[in-house]
Amino acid sequence: MTRLSDQDRLAMMRQAGAAERRNSPRSIVVLAVLVLLAAGVYAGLGWMGRQGSLRSLRSAQLSQDRVQAQLDELRSLRSPEAAQGGVQVWDRLVSPVALLERAAQNAEFPDPNYDSERSESDSGESHRRIFRFKEIKGVSAVDVLRWASGVEQDVDGMRVYSMDFRAPSNKRGWDVTVQFSRLEKKQ
């Protein structure tokens, strides 16, 4: 058996190391680690985007719930009878204008200017009577609203049909036209 010199031994060790590196390549391991890191970053970005979308969805749902609650409140204010299970048709009033004027006196509202009454056919057995008070001049909006609230409280079934506020050009207060309506049975 021949004895190897130190240089030969060193050369064989270098060749063995090179062969070992060729048999277990690092590039595949490095590539796998890089792919794993990229997948982790992509998953993290996706998760953050999902969380942002969920926050937006919750915010939109809360907004929708608030809008729905306001819409329900508006519907109940426009038609309290509907909130109680349907539209109520009232018996015909004998002197509704006197009741409306009395409600104005109770609300300390200046003399309303009654203009006209008209009817709209609602269905076969009922019609909507509309009472118009036209061009009430120079009044406070608070007084008008207090009168309208008093009418709705004092006269069963009477509702505000419309209010038209106009600002006069040369004085304080409002020029107002108010219409009240009531659904009544035809006789």
PDB file of N, CA and C in Angstrom, residues 78-143:
ATOM      1  N   ARG A  78     -94.707  59.526   8.591  1.00  0.00           N
ATOM      2  CA  ARG A  78     -95.584  59.910   7.484  1.00  0.00           C
ATOM      3  C   ARG A  78     -96.958  59.273   7.610  1.00  0.00           C
ATOM      4  N   SER A  79     -97.009  58.073   8.112  1.00  0.00           N
ATOM      5  CA  SER A  79     -98.277  57.359   8.189  1.00  0.00           C
ATOM      6  C   SER A  79     -98.352  56.575   9.497  1.00  0.00           C
ATOM      7  N   PRO A  80     -98.723  57.235  10.599  1.00  0.00           N
ATOM      8  CA  PRO A  80     -98.815  56.516  11.867  1.00  0.00           C
ATOM      9  C   PRO A  80     -99.841  55.386  11.822  1.00  0.00           C
ATOM     10  N   GLU A  81    -100.865  55.541  10.997  1.00  0.00           N
ATOM     11  CA  GLU A  81    -101.877  54.492  10.911  1.00  0.00           C
ATOM     12  C   GLU A  81    -101.272  53.209  10.346  1.00  0.00           C
ATOM     13  N   ALA A  82    -100.345  53.355   9.402  1.00  0.00           N
ATOM     14  CA  ALA A  82     -99.725  52.175   8.798  1.00  0.00           C
ATOM     15  C   ALA A  82     -98.897  51.414   9.824  1.00  0.00           C
ATOM     16  N   ALA A  83     -98.305  52.131  10.773  1.00  0.00           N
ATOM     17  CA  ALA A  83     -97.527  51.465  11.817  1.00  0.00           C
ATOM     18  C   ALA A  83     -98.435  50.675  12.755  1.00  0.00           C
ATOM     19  N   GLN A  84     -99.703  51.025  12.798  1.00  0.00           N
ATOM     20  CA  GLN A  84    -100.644  50.335  13.678  1.00  0.00           C
ATOM     21  C   GLN A  84    -101.371  49.208  12.953  1.00  0.00           C
ATOM     22  N   GLY A  85    -101.012  48.931  11.731  1.00  0.00           N
ATOM     23  CA  GLY A  85    -101.591  47.781  11.063  1.00  0.00           C
ATOM     24  C   GLY A  85    -102.441  48.114   9.860  1.00  0.00           C
ATOM     25  N   GLY A  86    -102.464  49.327   9.390  1.00  0.00           N
ATOM     26  CA  GLY A  86    -103.220  49.650   8.195  1.00  0.00           C
ATOM     27  C   GLY A  86    -103.746  51.069   8.237  1.00  0.00           C
ATOM     28  N   VAL A  87    -104.226  51.525   7.110  1.00  0.00           N
ATOM     29  CA  VAL A  87    -104.749  52.878   7.011  1.00  0.00           C
ATOM     30  C   VAL A  87    -106.140  52.915   7.614  1.00  0.00           C
ATOM     31  N   GLN A  88    -106.358  53.894   8.459  1.00  0.00           N
ATOM     32  CA  GLN A  88    -107.666  54.037   9.089  1.00  0.00           C
ATOM     33  C   GLN A  88    -108.482  55.072   8.326  1.00  0.00           C
ATOM     34  N   VAL A  89    -109.705  54.733   8.024  1.00  0.00           N
ATOM     35  CA  VAL A  89    -110.623  55.646   7.355  1.00  0.00           C
ATOM     36  C   VAL A  89    -111.572  56.187   8.415  1.00  0.00           C
ATOM     37  N   TRP A  90    -111.659  57.504   8.501  1.00  0.00           N
ATOM     38  CA  TRP A  90    -112.424  58.166   9.553  1.00  0.00           C
ATOM     39  C   TRP A  90    -113.810  58.560   9.048  1.00  0.00           C
ATOM     40  N   ASP A  91    -114.734  58.738   9.992  1.00  0.00           N
ATOM     41  CA  ASP A  91    -116.049  59.277   9.649  1.00  0.00           C
ATOM     42  C   ASP A  91    -115.880  60.735   9.243  1.00  0.00           C
ATOM     43  N   ARG A  92    -116.804  61.212   8.443  1.00  0.00           N
ATOM     44  CA  ARG A  92    -116.722  62.576   7.929  1.00  0.00           C
ATOM     45  C   ARG A  92    -116.916  63.590   9.053  1.00  0.00           C
ATOM     46  N   LEU A  93    -116.049  64.609   9.076  1.00  0.00           N
ATOM     47  CA  LEU A  93    -116.180  65.701  10.047  1.00  0.00           C
ATOM     48  C   LEU A  93    -117.192  66.715   9.530  1.00  0.00           C
ATOM     49  N   VAL A  94    -117.964  67.265  10.462  1.00  0.00           N
ATOM     50  CA  VAL A  94    -118.976  68.246  10.077  1.00  0.00           C
ATOM     51  C   VAL A  94    -118.338  69.606   9.817  1.00  0.00           C
ATOM     52  N   SER A  95    -117.473  70.072  10.700  1.00  0.00           N
ATOM     53  CA  SER A  95    -116.851  71.391  10.515  1.00  0.00           C
ATOM     54  C   SER A  95    -115.338  71.302  10.752  1.00  0.00           C
ATOM     55  N   PRO A  96    -114.617  70.722   9.821  1.00  0.00           N
ATOM     56  CA  PRO A  96    -113.180  70.548  10.022  1.00  0.00           C
ATOM     57  C   PRO A  96    -112.405  71.863  10.051  1.00  0.00           C
ATOM     58  N   VAL A  97    -112.854  72.860   9.295  1.00  0.00           N
ATOM     59  CA  VAL A  97    -112.135  74.136   9.268  1.00  0.00           C
ATOM     60  C   VAL A  97    -112.174  74.784  10.642  1.00  0.00           C
ATOM     61  N   ALA A  98    -113.317  74.695  11.329  1.00  0.00           N
ATOM     62  CA  ALA A  98    -113.416  75.255  12.680  1.00  0.00           C
ATOM     63  C   ALA A  98    -112.450  74.538  13.625  1.00  0.00           C
ATOM     64  N   LEU A  99    -112.314  73.225  13.476  1.00  0.00           N
ATOM     65  CA  LEU A  99    -111.365  72.481  14.311  1.00  0.00           C
ATOM     66  C   LEU A  99    -109.918  72.897  14.018  1.00  0.00           C
ATOM     67  N   LEU A 100    -109.609  73.112  12.750  1.00  0.00           N
ATOM     68  CA  LEU A 100    -108.263  73.544  12.386  1.00  0.00           C
ATOM     69  C   LEU A 100    -107.967  74.944  12.919  1.00  0.00           C
ATOM     70  N   GLU A 101    -108.952  75.832  12.844  1.00  0.00           N
ATOM     71  CA  GLU A 101    -108.762  77.189  13.370  1.00  0.00           C
ATOM     72  C   GLU A 101    -108.669  77.180  14.891  1.00  0.00           C
ATOM     73  N   ARG A 102    -109.418  76.294  15.553  1.00  0.00           N
ATOM     74  CA  ARG A 102    -109.332  76.188  17.014  1.00  0.00           C
ATOM     75  C   ARG A 102    -107.949  75.681  17.423  1.00  0.00           C
ATOM     76  N   ALA A 103    -107.398  74.730  16.663  1.00  0.00           N
ATOM     77  CA  ALA A 103    -106.040  74.248  16.947  1.00  0.00           C
ATOM     78  C   ALA A 103    -105.022  75.372  16.776  1.00  0.00           C
ATOM     79  N   ALA A 104    -105.259  76.271  15.814  1.00  0.00           N
ATOM     80  CA  ALA A 104    -104.377  77.430  15.630  1.00  0.00           C
ATOM     81  C   ALA A 104    -104.458  78.357  16.841  1.00  0.00           C
ATOM     82  N   GLN A 105    -105.669  78.579  17.367  1.00  0.00           N
ATOM     83  CA  GLN A 105    -105.822  79.418  18.561  1.00  0.00           C
ATOM     84  C   GLN A 105    -105.134  78.773  19.758  1.00  0.00           C
ATOM     85  N   ASN A 106    -105.286  77.462  19.926  1.00  0.00           N
ATOM     86  CA  ASN A 106    -104.647  76.760  21.043  1.00  0.00           C
ATOM     87  C   ASN A 106    -103.123  76.848  20.961  1.00  0.00           C
ATOM     88  N   ALA A 107    -102.581  76.893  19.753  1.00  0.00           N
ATOM     89  CA  ALA A 107    -101.133  76.988  19.561  1.00  0.00           C
ATOM     90  C   ALA A 107    -100.663  78.437  19.532  1.00  0.00           C
ATOM     91  N   GLU A 108    -101.579  79.383  19.807  1.00  0.00           N
ATOM     92  CA  GLU A 108    -101.287  80.819  19.781  1.00  0.00           C
ATOM     93  C   GLU A 108    -100.711  81.232  18.428  1.00  0.00           C
ATOM     94  N   PHE A 109    -101.293  80.677  17.388  1.00  0.00           N
ATOM     95  CA  PHE A 109    -100.895  80.972  16.020  1.00  0.00           C
ATOM     96  C   PHE A 109    -101.783  82.098  15.514  1.00  0.00           C
ATOM     97  N   PRO A 110    -101.212  83.068  14.796  1.00  0.00           N
ATOM     98  CA  PRO A 110    -102.051  84.149  14.272  1.00  0.00           C
ATOM     99  C   PRO A 110    -103.122  83.598  13.327  1.00  0.00           C
ATOM    100  N   ASP A 111    -104.108  84.370  13.082  1.00  0.00           N
ATOM    101  CA  ASP A 111    -105.276  83.946  12.309  1.00  0.00           C
ATOM    102  C   ASP A 111    -104.863  83.317  10.978  1.00  0.00           C
ATOM    103  N   PRO A 112    -105.094  81.989  10.812  1.00  0.00           N
ATOM    104  CA  PRO A 112    -104.745  81.351   9.537  1.00  0.00           C
ATOM    105  C   PRO A 112    -105.719  81.776   8.445  1.00  0.00           C
ATOM    106  N   ASN A 113    -105.244  81.844   7.246  1.00  0.00           N
ATOM    107  CA  ASN A 113    -106.035  82.302   6.107  1.00  0.00           C
ATOM    108  C   ASN A 113    -106.546  81.081   5.342  1.00  0.00           C
ATOM    109  N   TYR A 114    -107.783  80.628   5.692  1.00  0.00           N
ATOM    110  CA  TYR A 114    -108.357  79.453   5.025  1.00  0.00           C
ATOM    111  C   TYR A 114    -108.647  79.800   3.575  1.00  0.00           C
ATOM    112  N   ASP A 115    -108.213  78.912   2.654  1.00  0.00           N
ATOM    113  CA  ASP A 115    -108.366  79.176   1.231  1.00  0.00           C
ATOM    114  C   ASP A 115    -109.403  78.266   0.590  1.00  0.00           C
ATOM    115  N   SER A 116    -109.199  76.947   0.672  1.00  0.00           N
ATOM    116  CA  SER A 116    -110.101  76.060  -0.061  1.00  0.00           C
ATOM    117  C   SER A 116    -110.014  74.639   0.473  1.00  0.00           C
ATOM    118  N   GLU A 117    -110.965  73.834  -0.016  1.00  0.00           N
ATOM    119  CA  GLU A 117    -110.977  72.403   0.282  1.00  0.00           C
ATOM    120  C   GLU A 117    -111.133  71.671  -1.039  1.00  0.00           C
ATOM    121  N   ARG A 118    -110.426  70.558  -1.147  1.00  0.00           N
ATOM    122  CA  ARG A 118    -110.604  69.712  -2.325  1.00  0.00           C
ATOM    123  C   ARG A 118    -110.559  68.261  -1.874  1.00  0.00           C
ATOM    124  N   SER A 119    -111.037  67.383  -2.735  1.00  0.00           N
ATOM    125  CA  SER A 119    -111.057  65.953  -2.417  1.00  0.00           C
ATOM    126  C   SER A 119    -110.311  65.175  -3.482  1.00  0.00           C
ATOM    127  N   GLU A 120    -109.639  64.131  -3.039  1.00  0.00           N
ATOM    128  CA  GLU A 120    -109.002  63.184  -3.953  1.00  0.00           C
ATOM    129  C   GLU A 120    -109.584  61.821  -3.655  1.00  0.00           C
ATOM    130  N   SER A 121    -110.011  61.121  -4.688  1.00  0.00           N
ATOM    131  CA  SER A 121    -110.576  59.794  -4.491  1.00  0.00           C
ATOM    132  C   SER A 121    -109.446  58.819  -4.196  1.00  0.00           C
ATOM    133  N   ASP A 122    -109.535  58.135  -3.044  1.00  0.00           N
ATOM    134  CA  ASP A 122    -108.496  57.194  -2.625  1.00  0.00           C
ATOM    135  C   ASP A 122    -108.851  55.768  -3.028  1.00  0.00           C
ATOM    136  N   SER A 123    -110.069  55.375  -2.732  1.00  0.00           N
ATOM    137  CA  SER A 123    -110.533  54.036  -3.096  1.00  0.00           C
ATOM    138  C   SER A 123    -112.046  54.108  -3.236  1.00  0.00           C
ATOM    139  N   GLY A 124    -112.677  52.977  -3.399  1.00  0.00           N
ATOM    140  CA  GLY A 124    -114.116  52.956  -3.621  1.00  0.00           C
ATOM    141  C   GLY A 124    -114.937  53.540  -2.488  1.00  0.00           C
ATOM    142  N   GLU A 125    -114.522  53.345  -1.241  1.00  0.00           N
ATOM    143  CA  GLU A 125    -115.346  53.775  -0.118  1.00  0.00           C
ATOM    144  C   GLU A 125    -114.747  54.928   0.669  1.00  0.00           C
ATOM    145  N   SER A 126    -113.626  55.477   0.205  1.00  0.00           N
ATOM    146  CA  SER A 126    -113.007  56.574   0.949  1.00  0.00           C
ATOM    147  C   SER A 126    -112.477  57.630  -0.007  1.00  0.00           C
ATOM    148  N   HIS A 127    -112.246  58.805   0.548  1.00  0.00           N
ATOM    149  CA  HIS A 127    -111.613  59.880  -0.209  1.00  0.00           C
ATOM    150  C   HIS A 127    -110.794  60.733   0.749  1.00  0.00           C
ATOM    151  N   ARG A 128    -109.799  61.396   0.207  1.00  0.00           N
ATOM    152  CA  ARG A 128    -108.924  62.245   1.009  1.00  0.00           C
ATOM    153  C   ARG A 128    -109.382  63.692   0.847  1.00  0.00           C
ATOM    154  N   ARG A 129    -109.754  64.310   1.966  1.00  0.00           N
ATOM    155  CA  ARG A 129    -110.123  65.726   1.960  1.00  0.00           C
ATOM    156  C   ARG A 129    -108.879  66.539   2.297  1.00  0.00           C
ATOM    157  N   ILE A 130    -108.624  67.566   1.504  1.00  0.00           N
ATOM    158  CA  ILE A 130    -107.433  68.399   1.687  1.00  0.00           C
ATOM    159  C   ILE A 130    -107.886  69.833   1.938  1.00  0.00           C
ATOM    160  N   PHE A 131    -107.413  70.394   3.051  1.00  0.00           N
ATOM    161  CA  PHE A 131    -107.782  71.742   3.476  1.00  0.00           C
ATOM    162  C   PHE A 131    -106.555  72.636   3.330  1.00  0.00           C
ATOM    163  N   ARG A 132    -106.721  73.730   2.581  1.00  0.00           N
ATOM    164  CA  ARG A 132    -105.578  74.589   2.259  1.00  0.00           C
ATOM    165  C   ARG A 132    -105.698  75.934   2.969  1.00  0.00           C
ATOM    166  N   PHE A 133    -104.623  76.297   3.658  1.00  0.00           N
ATOM    167  CA  PHE A 133    -104.492  77.612   4.280  1.00  0.00           C
ATOM    168  C   PHE A 133    -103.369  78.312   3.528  1.00  0.00           C
ATOM    169  N   LYS A 134    -103.729  79.403   2.818  1.00  0.00           N
ATOM    170  CA  LYS A 134    -102.820  79.987   1.838  1.00  0.00           C
ATOM    171  C   LYS A 134    -102.280  81.334   2.308  1.00  0.00           C
ATOM    172  N   GLU A 135    -101.025  81.558   1.991  1.00  0.00           N
ATOM    173  CA  GLU A 135    -100.350  82.840   2.168  1.00  0.00           C
ATOM    174  C   GLU A 135    -100.527  83.423   3.567  1.00  0.00           C
ATOM    175  N   ILE A 136    -100.130  82.656   4.558  1.00  0.00           N
ATOM    176  CA  ILE A 136    -100.062  83.162   5.920  1.00  0.00           C
ATOM    177  C   ILE A 136     -98.745  83.924   5.974  1.00  0.00           C
ATOM    178  N   LYS A 137     -98.781  85.229   6.200  1.00  0.00           N
ATOM    179  CA  LYS A 137     -97.609  86.083   5.981  1.00  0.00           C
ATOM    180  C   LYS A 137     -96.867  86.406   7.269  1.00  0.00           C
ATOM    181  N   GLY A 138     -95.524  86.394   7.176  1.00  0.00           N
ATOM    182  CA  GLY A 138     -94.650  86.877   8.229  1.00  0.00           C
ATOM    183  C   GLY A 138     -94.702  86.102   9.531  1.00  0.00           C
ATOM    184  N   VAL A 139     -94.860  84.795   9.471  1.00  0.00           N
ATOM    185  CA  VAL A 139     -94.962  83.998  10.699  1.00  0.00           C
ATOM    186  C   VAL A 139     -93.648  83.255  10.951  1.00  0.00           C
ATOM    187  N   SER A 140     -93.474  82.854  12.184  1.00  0.00           N
ATOM    188  CA  SER A 140     -92.300  82.084  12.583  1.00  0.00           C
ATOM    189  C   SER A 140     -92.493  80.621  12.188  1.00  0.00           C
ATOM    190  N   ALA A 141     -91.418  79.994  11.751  1.00  0.00           N
ATOM    191  CA  ALA A 141     -91.483  78.574  11.385  1.00  0.00           C
ATOM    192  C   ALA A 141     -91.850  77.726  12.599  1.00  0.00           C
ATOM    193  N   VAL A 142     -91.382  78.134  13.774  1.00  0.00           N
ATOM    194  CA  VAL A 142     -91.702  77.400  15.002  1.00  0.00           C
ATOM    195  C   VAL A 142     -93.204  77.441  15.265  1.00  0.00           C
ATOM    196  N   ASP A 143     -93.824  78.602  15.051  1.00  0.00           N
ATOM    197  CA  ASP A 143     -95.274  78.721  15.261  1.00  0.00           C
ATOM    198  C   ASP A 143     -96.045  77.825  14.290  1.00  0.00           C
TER     199      ASP A 143
END
